Every structure is written in C-alpha cells, then in structure tokens.
Amino acid sequence: MTSEHTFTLKQERRLVTEIPGPRSRELQRRRTGAVPPGVGSVLPVYVAEAGGGVVVDVDGNSLIDFGSGIAVTNVGNANPRVVERVREQAGRFTHTCFMVTPYESYVAVCEALNRITPGDHDKRSFLVNSGAEAVENAVKIARYATGRPAVVVFDHGYHGRTLLTMTLTAKNMPYKHGFGPYAPEVYRMPLAYPYRWPTGPDECGPQAAAQAIDQITKQIGAENVAAVVIEPIQGEGGFIVPGRGFLPALAEFCRANGILFIADEVQTGFARTGDLFACEHEGVVPDLVATAKGIAGGLPLAAVTGRADIMDKVHPGGLGGTYGGNPLACEAALAVLEEIERGDLTARARRIGEIMLPRLRALAERHPSIGDVRGRGAMTAIELVRPGTKDPDPGLTSEVARRCHEAGLLVLTAGTYGNVLRFLPPLVIPEHLLNEGLEILERAFDAA
Ligand SMILES: *Cc1c(COP(=O)(O)O)cnc(C)c1O
C-alpha cells in the first residue's frame, strides 16, 4: 500500500512518554487559562507534525491516526503536493475576496466539483468556509428556488453548529443544549437505522422511507417542503448506513413532489467511502450537494454544488462571504483532487474497508459488547452495547477509546448514545499501521 507514497515522517508508532506527555500537559494547563471548556479535544496531545498515517506530538510520541482530523486529511496530513501549491500561492497573493476581484483557482475548483459530483446534468458551485456554512447555504438556495419554507431532516443527523444547522442537527447534548430558541420550519423524520429497526435490517430501508414519506405528507404537506437534507452515511450520528432502498425512495419522493434533495456529503465526500461521494453507491443523484472536510486537506473550504437551473435563480449578490474560496484553500483543493486521482484513493478506501471490516467482525464474534459492525470503505464503526441487549454502553466505549489513546492509537467516538467507536484513517495510511492500529483496538477490548 505504501509503494506509490513517500512520506517525510517515519511511518511508525512510537511512544517515548506516557500519553499525554509532560509538554502536552503543560500546554493543556496554559490552554485552560485561555480557551473556554466549551471547546473540547478528544485527546489533548499537542501536535508538532503529522503526515501519512501518523500524528507526532510535542513530546516526540508518534501516534497512529484513525481520525484524519475528522475525515479531513484523506490525502494525508501536510501532503507534499498540497503543501507545495499552498506555498506557491502564499507567495503570490493570500486574499483578494472573490466578490471583489476574482481569481482562476476558485473557478477551477467549481468546474471540478461540477464534473465529479453525482449526475451529469448542468451544474454550478460556489465556495464557503465550513460544512455548516455549505449546508446552510444549500437550504437558503432551496427555499429561494422553491418558494417553500419547510426543511426535513432525520433522527441522528448532524449538520453543524450555526443557528440553522444546529437546528437541523438531532442531538441535544452537546450541540444544542442551552443554545435555543432554534430556527423555525425544521421537521425531523425517522431514519433507516438497520441495527435498531424493530423488524430487522432487511425491511428497514423501505419501511423507514414509507414512514418518513407518510409523516412528511401528513404533518407538513409535501407542497410546503423546500428540501430534504440528509447525510448518505451519517457521521456524528454513528456512521449509520441507511438501510438499502431508503435514499433512492426518498429521492424519488422528492422528485415527484418538487422537493429538493440535499445530500450533506461533508463527512462522506472525497473518496472516503470507496466512491468519490457516498450517494453514488445507490445511484442517487442529489439536486444540491454540500461538501467540506476532505475537500482541501485541512485548509478551510466548503462548497455547494447544484443543478444549474436552481443555483442560477438566486439574485446577483445573494450568495457569498469575505473568505469563501480563499486562494490558498482553492490551490489545496486542486492538489487534493489530483492526489485522489493519482493515488486511486477511492480504490484505496475500499481496500481499507476490506481489511478493517472482517477484523472488526471477528472482534465482534469474540466480544458480545460489540453489537454492530458497519460502514463503507475507510468510514467504519462499531456500536457498543451491554451483552445480550441493545442497550448502549457509552462507558465501555470511552474506556476502550482511552486504552487505545494510551497505546498510541488515535480513535474517535460518535453516536447519539455516545457508544460508537469510529475509524477514519487517512486513505494513504500504510497497511502495516492499519494492522497495528487494529491490533491495539483488539488488545483494548481484551483488557477492558
Ligand atoms: C462536520 C460536519 C458538518 C459541519 O461542518 P463544519 O465544517 O464543522 O461546519 C456538517 N455536516 C456533516 C455531515 C459533518 O460531518
């Protein structure tokens, strides 16, 4: 797996202090006096360098990275080609504001997005700074184009932290608690959650779609709905892959009723799931797509891509922002897209899934606390429950995560019940680190 990639950082796990080490702990003390506790950190080791499949901290520890900064550094952290293009751009100009005096790289990123997102219809794109901003703009455009107010979202969904996207997000703690009142005209529907569907995973997709469609029709009225906003695989909600047939049935219902289908591909996008975009798996073609995270190797960039007839409706000046499509971020995005193609990273994501899923299933055989193994490509997860039940076990989940962290494996948790361990390695991770990370996870379960 490593053959086409050269890494400047040694691709090894190396522990030279306890985790976090003394310099990290010192920085954590400083932080406490400067940063409010509302901003959390999964693992307070302070980073010195990162690349390939490792994160190196200020104490000299080298950790295996199963997080990619939350599905962002798909092409590897500080990917040399990304760095080079950003460096060159920084020497030319760092900002003009595309709304003041435009530049080519912004247009090139939009052309690329129009080409690679699902569907071969005529498209337009524009650029913003964060996933939340992209989702929020997609909703603005959908309301404008349809003249309708209502927005439909789903149980366990996550769409960001601004007023509107926090409202679209399902989970109260920590995302919404105390931050209301929320934005109006947002309606939540059941999601096809195979593991927890009462009649089992096989029936889940069609039954959940029928329920959602019935509720939309009866409770809102399809003619009042501007858009359905959905993650094709849920991220923060716990990597829930909707039951087969759910997404196509919803997309079909939307098409028949003039409702715009907005795919939030912020976490699933850019080769992560083994397709460039997760919607492709069931052949769903969204009207609008929100992208961010994996788009630019960590430089702040996000995009809305949509049908030209919808996007072109909005009046001149109705869309934009000071930093949207920053030239450094655009150069990074162009390099990321080249790297995905050059390294055939969709195939690599599939390969990562082929390695991880069987081992996670074997682990679940030995540990009845693992109730479900799921995901696609390099976006996989396990859901932890009390053995013999489906009762969530968030305590065990954080204990396993802690043991992994202490052993030098960076893993993230997720899920409405906080009982999901999710795995998002960089797509360029060398295979020996992938296997070593899995061994650490297995040992953490044996010890917990
Ligand atoms: C992370 C995320 C967002 C929000 O993106 P930010 O860049 O943090 O604003 C929206 N939707 C999904 C699915 C995400 O995973």
Tab-separated table of C-alpha atoms and ligand atoms in Angstrom:
chain	number	residue	atom	x	y	z
A	1	MET	CA	0.000	0.000	0.000
A	2	THR	CA	2.921	2.318	0.608
A	3	SER	CA	4.665	1.860	-2.702
A	4	GLU	CA	3.375	4.967	-4.514
A	5	HIS	CA	3.687	7.185	-1.487
A	6	THR	CA	6.771	8.672	0.037
A	7	PHE	CA	6.432	10.141	3.498
A	8	THR	CA	8.674	12.688	5.137
A	9	LEU	CA	7.650	11.453	8.594
A	10	LYS	CA	8.681	7.994	9.708
A	11	GLN	CA	5.589	5.787	9.453
A	12	GLU	CA	5.768	4.151	12.855
A	13	ARG	CA	4.048	4.098	16.216
A	14	ARG	CA	6.498	5.325	18.816
A	15	LEU	CA	5.806	6.040	22.476
A	16	VAL	CA	8.543	7.832	24.392
A	17	THR	CA	6.416	9.230	27.264
A	18	GLU	CA	3.039	8.468	28.737
A	19	ILE	CA	0.092	9.867	26.739
A	20	PRO	CA	-0.334	12.814	27.056
A	21	GLY	CA	3.315	13.566	27.834
A	22	PRO	CA	4.709	16.323	30.057
A	23	ARG	CA	4.938	19.023	27.368
A	24	SER	CA	1.376	18.329	26.262
A	25	ARG	CA	0.176	18.501	29.852
A	26	GLU	CA	1.939	21.833	30.298
A	27	LEU	CA	0.260	23.205	27.160
A	28	GLN	CA	-3.067	21.873	28.395
A	29	ARG	CA	-2.624	23.904	31.594
A	30	ARG	CA	-1.958	27.048	29.545
A	31	ARG	CA	-4.964	26.347	27.397
A	32	THR	CA	-7.245	26.089	30.400
A	33	GLY	CA	-6.499	29.730	31.214
A	34	ALA	CA	-7.032	30.888	27.622
A	35	VAL	CA	-9.691	28.722	25.942
A	36	PRO	CA	-13.176	28.044	27.344
A	37	PRO	CA	-14.043	24.418	28.171
A	38	GLY	CA	-16.916	24.552	25.670
A	39	VAL	CA	-14.292	23.814	23.007
A	40	GLY	CA	-13.323	20.198	23.651
A	41	SER	CA	-10.431	17.998	22.494
A	42	VAL	CA	-10.701	14.236	22.050
A	43	LEU	CA	-7.092	13.655	23.077
A	44	PRO	CA	-5.038	16.564	24.477
A	45	VAL	CA	-1.703	15.658	22.950
A	46	TYR	CA	-0.351	18.788	21.293
A	47	VAL	CA	0.746	18.245	17.729
A	48	ALA	CA	4.174	19.014	16.310
A	49	GLU	CA	3.920	17.301	12.903
A	50	ALA	CA	1.634	14.920	11.046
A	51	GLY	CA	1.676	13.007	7.781
A	52	GLY	CA	0.758	9.689	6.166
A	53	GLY	CA	-0.771	7.609	8.930
A	54	VAL	CA	0.829	9.287	11.972
A	55	VAL	CA	0.482	12.304	14.249
A	56	VAL	CA	3.669	13.288	16.124
A	57	ASP	CA	3.254	15.206	19.385
A	58	VAL	CA	5.417	17.793	21.147
A	59	ASP	CA	6.880	15.082	23.407
A	60	GLY	CA	8.090	13.059	20.421
A	61	ASN	CA	5.387	10.380	20.522
A	62	SER	CA	4.181	9.143	17.147
A	63	LEU	CA	0.521	8.085	17.192
A	64	ILE	CA	-1.334	6.029	14.597
A	65	ASP	CA	-4.048	8.235	13.140
A	66	PHE	CA	-7.530	6.664	12.824
A	67	GLY	CA	-9.205	10.083	12.808
A	68	SER	CA	-7.817	12.207	9.938
A	69	GLY	CA	-8.870	15.307	11.884
A	70	ILE	CA	-12.467	14.079	11.441
A	71	ALA	CA	-12.308	12.822	7.848
A	72	VAL	CA	-10.376	15.847	6.587
A	73	THR	CA	-6.839	14.732	5.753
A	74	ASN	CA	-7.931	11.991	3.342
A	75	VAL	CA	-4.814	12.518	1.182
A	76	GLY	CA	-2.569	12.606	4.252
A	77	ASN	CA	-1.646	15.473	6.536
A	78	ALA	CA	0.720	18.059	5.059
A	79	ASN	CA	0.558	16.124	1.802
A	80	PRO	CA	3.664	17.354	-0.071
A	81	ARG	CA	1.750	18.309	-3.232
A	82	VAL	CA	-0.842	20.228	-1.210
A	83	VAL	CA	1.913	21.985	0.729
A	84	GLU	CA	3.776	22.938	-2.434
A	85	ARG	CA	0.761	24.505	-4.118
A	86	VAL	CA	-0.257	26.375	-0.976
A	87	ARG	CA	3.309	27.638	-0.504
A	88	GLU	CA	3.477	28.927	-4.063
A	89	GLN	CA	0.083	30.599	-3.788
A	90	ALA	CA	1.005	32.227	-0.468
A	91	GLY	CA	3.888	33.943	-2.261
A	92	ARG	CA	1.595	35.315	-4.996
A	93	PHE	CA	-1.428	36.610	-3.006
A	94	THR	CA	-3.244	35.364	0.075
A	95	HIS	CA	-6.604	37.072	-0.364
A	96	THR	CA	-8.484	39.462	-2.575
A	97	CYS	CA	-12.066	38.346	-1.834
A	98	PHE	CA	-13.624	36.607	-4.827
A	99	MET	CA	-16.520	39.077	-4.590
A	100	VAL	CA	-14.096	41.987	-5.080
A	101	THR	CA	-11.549	40.730	-7.628
A	102	PRO	CA	-11.810	37.092	-8.673
A	103	TYR	CA	-9.079	34.546	-9.484
A	104	GLU	CA	-8.795	31.401	-11.591
A	105	SER	CA	-8.342	28.725	-8.899
A	106	TYR	CA	-11.837	29.390	-7.471
A	107	VAL	CA	-13.354	28.813	-10.908
A	108	ALA	CA	-11.223	25.696	-11.415
A	109	VAL	CA	-12.409	24.186	-8.111
A	110	CYS	CA	-16.039	24.848	-9.091
A	111	GLU	CA	-15.507	23.314	-12.530
A	112	ALA	CA	-14.001	20.236	-10.894
A	113	LEU	CA	-16.863	19.905	-8.393
A	114	ASN	CA	-19.420	20.265	-11.172
A	115	ARG	CA	-17.670	17.468	-13.052
A	116	ILE	CA	-17.122	14.953	-10.214
A	117	THR	CA	-20.297	15.245	-8.085
A	118	PRO	CA	-23.083	12.746	-8.867
A	119	GLY	CA	-25.127	13.285	-12.053
A	120	ASP	CA	-24.064	14.514	-15.489
A	121	HIS	CA	-26.544	17.407	-15.616
A	122	ASP	CA	-25.508	21.057	-15.902
A	123	LYS	CA	-24.225	22.273	-12.501
A	124	ARG	CA	-22.929	25.337	-10.667
A	125	SER	CA	-20.834	25.559	-7.491
A	126	PHE	CA	-19.808	28.267	-5.077
A	127	LEU	CA	-17.371	28.213	-2.198
A	128	VAL	CA	-17.649	28.964	1.519
A	129	ASN	CA	-15.575	28.209	4.625
A	130	SER	CA	-17.167	25.386	6.597
A	131	GLY	CA	-19.515	22.456	6.316
A	132	ALA	CA	-22.173	24.272	8.327
A	133	GLU	CA	-21.968	27.241	6.001
A	134	ALA	CA	-22.353	24.969	2.981
A	135	VAL	CA	-25.420	23.194	4.396
A	136	GLU	CA	-26.978	26.489	5.475
A	137	ASN	CA	-26.457	27.984	2.008
A	138	ALA	CA	-27.932	24.889	0.355
A	139	VAL	CA	-31.084	25.397	2.441
A	140	LYS	CA	-31.182	29.115	1.572
A	141	ILE	CA	-30.982	28.267	-2.131
A	142	ALA	CA	-33.617	25.533	-1.842
A	143	ARG	CA	-36.042	27.927	-0.131
A	144	TYR	CA	-35.364	30.590	-2.734
A	145	ALA	CA	-35.814	28.227	-5.670
A	146	THR	CA	-38.968	26.537	-4.382
A	147	GLY	CA	-40.577	29.438	-2.518
A	148	ARG	CA	-41.369	26.935	0.258
A	149	PRO	CA	-40.420	27.152	3.951
A	150	ALA	CA	-40.100	23.638	5.413
A	151	VAL	CA	-36.909	21.595	5.717
A	152	VAL	CA	-36.905	17.876	6.513
A	153	VAL	CA	-34.066	16.232	8.442
A	154	PHE	CA	-33.594	12.881	10.171
A	155	ASP	CA	-33.038	11.234	13.524
A	156	HIS	CA	-29.330	11.081	14.471
A	157	GLY	CA	-28.444	13.680	11.805
A	158	TYR	CA	-25.576	16.143	12.210
A	159	HIS	CA	-25.242	19.234	10.034
A	160	GLY	CA	-23.226	21.782	12.038
A	161	ARG	CA	-23.338	24.321	14.845
A	162	THR	CA	-24.746	27.581	13.415
A	163	LEU	CA	-28.291	28.511	14.388
A	164	LEU	CA	-29.859	26.825	11.363
A	165	THR	CA	-27.538	23.812	11.170
A	166	MET	CA	-27.682	23.275	14.950
A	167	THR	CA	-31.448	23.165	14.492
A	168	LEU	CA	-31.027	20.624	11.691
A	169	THR	CA	-28.791	18.553	13.997
A	170	ALA	CA	-30.583	15.912	16.087
A	171	LYS	CA	-28.557	15.516	19.249
A	172	ASN	CA	-29.206	17.863	22.157
A	173	MET	CA	-26.071	17.365	24.259
A	174	PRO	CA	-23.606	18.852	23.488
A	175	TYR	CA	-24.670	20.530	20.245
A	176	LYS	CA	-27.947	22.288	21.120
A	177	HIS	CA	-28.357	22.282	24.876
A	178	GLY	CA	-28.990	25.813	26.156
A	179	PHE	CA	-28.434	27.418	22.743
A	180	GLY	CA	-32.096	27.820	21.717
A	181	PRO	CA	-34.533	29.041	20.593
A	182	TYR	CA	-33.910	27.234	17.341
A	183	ALA	CA	-34.748	28.176	13.750
A	184	PRO	CA	-38.325	27.551	12.620
A	185	GLU	CA	-39.720	25.180	9.966
A	186	VAL	CA	-37.392	22.225	10.594
A	187	TYR	CA	-39.050	18.782	10.806
A	188	ARG	CA	-37.368	15.545	11.887
A	189	MET	CA	-38.223	12.149	10.424
A	190	PRO	CA	-37.250	8.560	11.288
A	191	LEU	CA	-34.023	7.247	9.762
A	192	ALA	CA	-33.490	3.754	8.371
A	193	TYR	CA	-31.149	2.549	11.132
A	194	PRO	CA	-30.699	-1.143	10.337
A	195	TYR	CA	-29.283	-2.261	13.701
A	196	ARG	CA	-32.113	-0.676	15.674
A	197	TRP	CA	-35.022	-1.108	13.251
A	198	PRO	CA	-37.815	-3.040	15.055
A	199	THR	CA	-38.483	-5.522	12.226
A	200	GLY	CA	-34.812	-6.037	11.364
A	201	PRO	CA	-32.310	-4.732	8.839
A	202	ASP	CA	-33.844	-6.280	5.701
A	203	GLU	CA	-37.149	-4.437	5.967
A	204	CYS	CA	-35.557	-1.302	7.316
A	205	GLY	CA	-34.924	0.762	4.161
A	206	PRO	CA	-38.360	0.567	2.514
A	207	GLN	CA	-40.284	0.677	5.818
A	208	ALA	CA	-38.433	3.716	7.150
A	209	ALA	CA	-38.856	5.503	3.810
A	210	ALA	CA	-42.604	4.778	3.852
A	211	GLN	CA	-42.868	6.113	7.409
A	212	ALA	CA	-40.902	9.262	6.624
A	213	ILE	CA	-42.901	9.932	3.473
A	214	ASP	CA	-46.188	9.370	5.312
A	215	GLN	CA	-45.171	11.795	8.077
A	216	ILE	CA	-43.967	14.420	5.607
A	217	THR	CA	-47.239	14.181	3.729
A	218	LYS	CA	-49.493	14.197	6.799
A	219	GLN	CA	-47.637	16.526	9.157
A	220	ILE	CA	-46.068	19.110	6.826
A	221	GLY	CA	-47.629	18.640	3.391
A	222	ALA	CA	-45.223	17.869	0.570
A	223	GLU	CA	-46.122	21.151	-1.162
A	224	ASN	CA	-44.698	23.085	1.812
A	225	VAL	CA	-41.324	21.347	1.807
A	226	ALA	CA	-38.346	23.104	0.198
A	227	ALA	CA	-35.779	20.404	0.853
A	228	VAL	CA	-34.848	17.111	2.436
A	229	VAL	CA	-31.352	17.310	3.970
A	230	ILE	CA	-29.611	14.006	4.611
A	231	GLU	CA	-26.171	12.503	5.124
A	232	PRO	CA	-25.879	9.457	2.814
A	233	ILE	CA	-23.959	7.820	5.672
A	234	GLN	CA	-24.402	9.579	8.981
A	235	GLY	CA	-21.231	10.928	10.545
A	236	GLU	CA	-21.542	12.196	14.126
A	237	GLY	CA	-24.726	10.109	14.447
A	238	GLY	CA	-22.539	6.985	14.464
A	239	PHE	CA	-21.726	6.012	10.876
A	240	ILE	CA	-25.227	4.720	10.329
A	241	VAL	CA	-25.527	3.385	6.788
A	242	PRO	CA	-29.224	3.827	5.926
A	243	GLY	CA	-30.986	0.564	5.073
A	244	ARG	CA	-30.837	-0.274	1.377
A	245	GLY	CA	-33.527	1.466	-0.630
A	246	PHE	CA	-34.078	4.306	1.859
A	247	LEU	CA	-32.150	7.006	-0.022
A	248	PRO	CA	-33.491	6.108	-3.503
A	249	ALA	CA	-37.086	6.039	-2.194
A	250	LEU	CA	-36.691	9.463	-0.599
A	251	ALA	CA	-35.024	10.889	-3.702
A	252	GLU	CA	-37.887	9.552	-5.821
A	253	PHE	CA	-40.489	11.056	-3.483
A	254	CYS	CA	-38.676	14.411	-3.621
A	255	ARG	CA	-38.551	14.378	-7.409
A	256	ALA	CA	-42.271	13.604	-7.662
A	257	ASN	CA	-43.169	16.458	-5.312
A	258	GLY	CA	-40.853	19.302	-6.321
A	259	ILE	CA	-38.802	18.902	-3.126
A	260	LEU	CA	-35.039	19.414	-3.457
A	261	PHE	CA	-32.848	16.550	-2.263
A	262	ILE	CA	-29.786	17.970	-0.480
A	263	ALA	CA	-27.003	15.468	0.180
A	264	ASP	CA	-24.785	16.501	3.082
A	265	GLU	CA	-21.577	14.820	1.878
A	266	VAL	CA	-19.418	16.868	4.241
A	267	GLN	CA	-18.034	13.790	6.041
A	268	THR	CA	-18.610	11.116	3.386
A	269	GLY	CA	-17.129	13.057	0.464
A	270	PHE	CA	-13.873	12.857	-1.467
A	271	ALA	CA	-13.225	9.115	-1.748
A	272	ARG	CA	-13.767	8.331	1.944
A	273	THR	CA	-16.402	5.612	1.420
A	274	GLY	CA	-14.826	3.987	-1.637
A	275	ASP	CA	-16.770	6.174	-4.052
A	276	LEU	CA	-15.938	9.828	-4.603
A	277	PHE	CA	-19.326	10.582	-2.997
A	278	ALA	CA	-21.423	8.202	-0.905
A	279	CYS	CA	-24.634	8.929	-2.870
A	280	GLU	CA	-23.124	7.089	-5.833
A	281	HIS	CA	-23.384	3.742	-4.033
A	282	GLU	CA	-27.141	3.504	-4.644
A	283	GLY	CA	-27.133	5.682	-7.743
A	284	VAL	CA	-28.822	8.637	-6.017
A	285	VAL	CA	-28.404	11.963	-7.816
A	286	PRO	CA	-28.996	14.873	-5.431
A	287	ASP	CA	-30.260	18.288	-6.536
A	288	LEU	CA	-27.752	20.002	-4.235
A	289	VAL	CA	-24.606	18.672	-2.560
A	290	ALA	CA	-22.789	20.196	0.418
A	291	THR	CA	-19.086	19.329	0.689
A	292	ALA	CA	-16.287	20.354	3.077
A	293	LYS	CA	-13.940	18.296	5.323
A	294	GLY	CA	-11.972	16.163	2.812
A	295	ILE	CA	-12.054	18.841	0.106
A	296	ALA	CA	-8.819	20.734	0.771
A	297	GLY	CA	-6.513	18.744	3.044
A	298	GLY	CA	-7.440	20.815	6.100
A	299	LEU	CA	-7.447	24.308	4.662
A	300	PRO	CA	-10.845	25.815	5.412
A	301	LEU	CA	-13.005	25.288	2.346
A	302	ALA	CA	-16.529	24.073	1.652
A	303	ALA	CA	-18.843	24.120	-1.316
A	304	VAL	CA	-22.411	23.995	-2.509
A	305	THR	CA	-22.849	22.270	-5.854
A	306	GLY	CA	-26.240	22.047	-7.500
A	307	ARG	CA	-28.385	21.901	-10.579
A	308	ALA	CA	-27.680	24.965	-12.701
A	309	ASP	CA	-31.362	25.861	-13.035
A	310	ILE	CA	-31.696	26.015	-9.233
A	311	MET	CA	-28.375	27.704	-8.472
A	312	ASP	CA	-28.785	30.342	-11.185
A	313	LYS	CA	-32.110	31.518	-9.735
A	314	VAL	CA	-30.624	33.435	-6.795
A	315	HIS	CA	-30.244	37.188	-7.461
A	316	PRO	CA	-26.753	38.645	-8.011
A	317	GLY	CA	-25.012	39.273	-4.678
A	318	GLY	CA	-27.340	36.934	-2.774
A	319	LEU	CA	-24.571	34.422	-2.066
A	320	GLY	CA	-21.002	34.797	-0.837
A	321	GLY	CA	-18.777	35.768	2.087
A	322	THR	CA	-15.448	37.508	2.696
A	323	TYR	CA	-13.224	34.420	2.843
A	324	GLY	CA	-15.258	31.927	0.816
A	325	GLY	CA	-12.958	30.179	-1.655
A	326	ASN	CA	-9.752	31.578	-0.182
A	327	PRO	CA	-6.973	31.225	-2.799
A	328	LEU	CA	-4.735	29.075	-0.555
A	329	ALA	CA	-7.663	26.737	0.118
A	330	CYS	CA	-8.542	26.562	-3.586
A	331	GLU	CA	-4.984	25.588	-4.526
A	332	ALA	CA	-5.097	22.945	-1.785
A	333	ALA	CA	-8.387	21.585	-3.154
A	334	LEU	CA	-6.969	21.320	-6.671
A	335	ALA	CA	-3.995	19.403	-5.283
A	336	VAL	CA	-6.289	17.131	-3.246
A	337	LEU	CA	-8.324	16.241	-6.319
A	338	GLU	CA	-5.134	15.419	-8.241
A	339	GLU	CA	-3.900	13.292	-5.350
A	340	ILE	CA	-7.183	11.363	-5.168
A	341	GLU	CA	-6.864	10.548	-8.853
A	342	ARG	CA	-3.126	9.918	-8.871
A	343	GLY	CA	-3.238	7.599	-5.847
A	344	ASP	CA	-6.545	5.981	-6.911
A	345	LEU	CA	-7.763	6.771	-3.411
A	346	THR	CA	-11.305	5.507	-3.971
A	347	ALA	CA	-9.832	2.044	-4.535
A	348	ARG	CA	-7.612	2.543	-1.518
A	349	ALA	CA	-10.611	3.438	0.634
A	350	ARG	CA	-12.322	0.223	-0.491
A	351	ARG	CA	-9.173	-1.727	0.328
A	352	ILE	CA	-9.085	-0.219	3.836
A	353	GLY	CA	-12.685	-1.363	4.322
A	354	GLU	CA	-11.777	-4.850	3.087
A	355	ILE	CA	-9.053	-5.041	5.708
A	356	MET	CA	-10.955	-3.465	8.583
A	357	LEU	CA	-14.489	-4.835	8.348
A	358	PRO	CA	-13.602	-8.567	8.552
A	359	ARG	CA	-11.305	-7.938	11.509
A	360	LEU	CA	-13.926	-5.852	13.269
A	361	ARG	CA	-16.481	-8.619	12.643
A	362	ALA	CA	-14.079	-11.206	14.048
A	363	LEU	CA	-13.590	-8.979	17.096
A	364	ALA	CA	-17.376	-8.747	17.498
A	365	GLU	CA	-17.563	-12.573	17.486
A	366	ARG	CA	-15.267	-12.649	20.499
A	367	HIS	CA	-16.760	-9.637	22.282
A	368	PRO	CA	-20.557	-9.636	22.653
A	369	SER	CA	-20.300	-5.992	23.756
A	370	ILE	CA	-19.887	-5.156	20.052
A	371	GLY	CA	-23.490	-5.148	18.840
A	372	ASP	CA	-22.934	-3.880	15.322
A	373	VAL	CA	-20.100	-3.517	12.809
A	374	ARG	CA	-20.819	-1.183	9.918
A	375	GLY	CA	-19.581	1.349	7.427
A	376	ARG	CA	-18.187	1.506	3.933
A	377	GLY	CA	-14.654	1.926	2.688
A	378	ALA	CA	-12.488	3.889	5.102
A	379	MET	CA	-15.512	5.014	7.145
A	380	THR	CA	-16.176	2.151	9.561
A	381	ALA	CA	-17.516	1.878	13.091
A	382	ILE	CA	-18.543	-0.470	15.875
A	383	GLU	CA	-21.504	0.100	18.195
A	384	LEU	CA	-21.065	-0.984	21.815
A	385	VAL	CA	-23.908	-2.400	23.892
A	386	ARG	CA	-24.449	-4.388	27.073
A	387	PRO	CA	-24.046	-8.050	26.060
A	388	GLY	CA	-27.291	-9.807	25.192
A	389	THR	CA	-29.134	-6.469	24.787
A	390	LYS	CA	-29.055	-3.446	22.512
A	391	ASP	CA	-28.651	-1.088	25.469
A	392	PRO	CA	-25.925	1.431	24.577
A	393	ASP	CA	-22.685	1.226	26.583
A	394	PRO	CA	-21.043	4.663	26.414
A	395	GLY	CA	-18.902	3.842	29.475
A	396	LEU	CA	-17.179	0.912	27.786
A	397	THR	CA	-16.847	2.991	24.616
A	398	SER	CA	-14.877	5.727	26.358
A	399	GLU	CA	-12.820	3.147	28.233
A	400	VAL	CA	-11.785	1.391	25.016
A	401	ALA	CA	-11.027	4.766	23.403
A	402	ARG	CA	-8.879	5.741	26.399
A	403	ARG	CA	-6.937	2.472	26.239
A	404	CYS	CA	-6.338	2.985	22.515
A	405	HIS	CA	-5.109	6.532	23.125
A	406	GLU	CA	-2.725	5.390	25.862
A	407	ALA	CA	-1.331	2.787	23.471
A	408	GLY	CA	-0.772	5.351	20.729
A	409	LEU	CA	-3.844	4.881	18.540
A	410	LEU	CA	-5.985	7.945	17.905
A	411	VAL	CA	-9.648	6.872	17.640
A	412	LEU	CA	-12.854	8.931	17.783
A	413	THR	CA	-16.222	8.192	19.331
A	414	ALA	CA	-19.633	9.118	17.913
A	415	GLY	CA	-23.299	8.273	18.107
A	416	THR	CA	-26.455	9.676	19.655
A	417	TYR	CA	-25.788	7.463	22.693
A	418	GLY	CA	-22.012	8.039	22.689
A	419	ASN	CA	-21.499	4.296	22.179
A	420	VAL	CA	-19.836	4.172	18.760
A	421	LEU	CA	-16.123	3.929	18.002
A	422	ARG	CA	-15.475	5.264	14.514
A	423	PHE	CA	-12.450	4.760	12.322
A	424	LEU	CA	-11.372	7.301	9.714
A	425	PRO	CA	-7.754	6.614	8.788
A	426	PRO	CA	-6.121	8.790	6.135
A	427	LEU	CA	-6.591	6.983	2.822
A	428	VAL	CA	-2.807	6.928	2.333
A	429	ILE	CA	-2.124	5.144	5.646
A	430	PRO	CA	0.483	2.390	5.180
A	431	GLU	CA	-1.013	-1.058	5.641
A	432	HIS	CA	1.302	-2.039	8.491
A	433	LEU	CA	-0.023	0.893	10.551
A	434	LEU	CA	-3.603	-0.035	9.740
A	435	ASN	CA	-2.979	-3.559	11.014
A	436	GLU	CA	-1.085	-2.358	14.071
A	437	GLY	CA	-3.954	0.003	14.901
A	438	LEU	CA	-6.410	-2.890	14.688
A	439	GLU	CA	-4.205	-4.962	16.996
A	440	ILE	CA	-4.220	-2.140	19.554
A	441	LEU	CA	-8.004	-1.970	19.332
A	442	GLU	CA	-8.260	-5.738	19.811
A	443	ARG	CA	-5.997	-5.603	22.870
A	444	ALA	CA	-8.016	-2.678	24.273
A	445	PHE	CA	-11.149	-4.848	24.116
A	446	ASP	CA	-9.402	-7.803	25.698
A	447	ALA	CA	-8.234	-5.577	28.569
A	448	ALA	CA	-11.480	-3.623	29.081
B	1	LIG	C1	-18.634	18.161	10.170
B	1	LIG	C2	-19.954	18.133	9.506
B	1	LIG	C3	-20.685	19.306	9.234
B	1	LIG	C4	-20.224	20.650	9.701
B	1	LIG	O1	-19.005	21.029	9.124
B	1	LIG	P1	-18.129	22.180	9.813
B	1	LIG	O2	-17.022	22.406	8.844
B	1	LIG	O3	-17.688	21.651	11.137
B	1	LIG	O4	-19.027	23.359	9.947
B	1	LIG	C5	-21.869	19.197	8.542
B	1	LIG	N1	-22.330	18.000	8.133
B	1	LIG	C6	-21.665	16.861	8.367
B	1	LIG	C7	-22.206	15.574	7.863
B	1	LIG	C8	-20.454	16.884	9.072
B	1	LIG	O5	-19.805	15.738	9.322
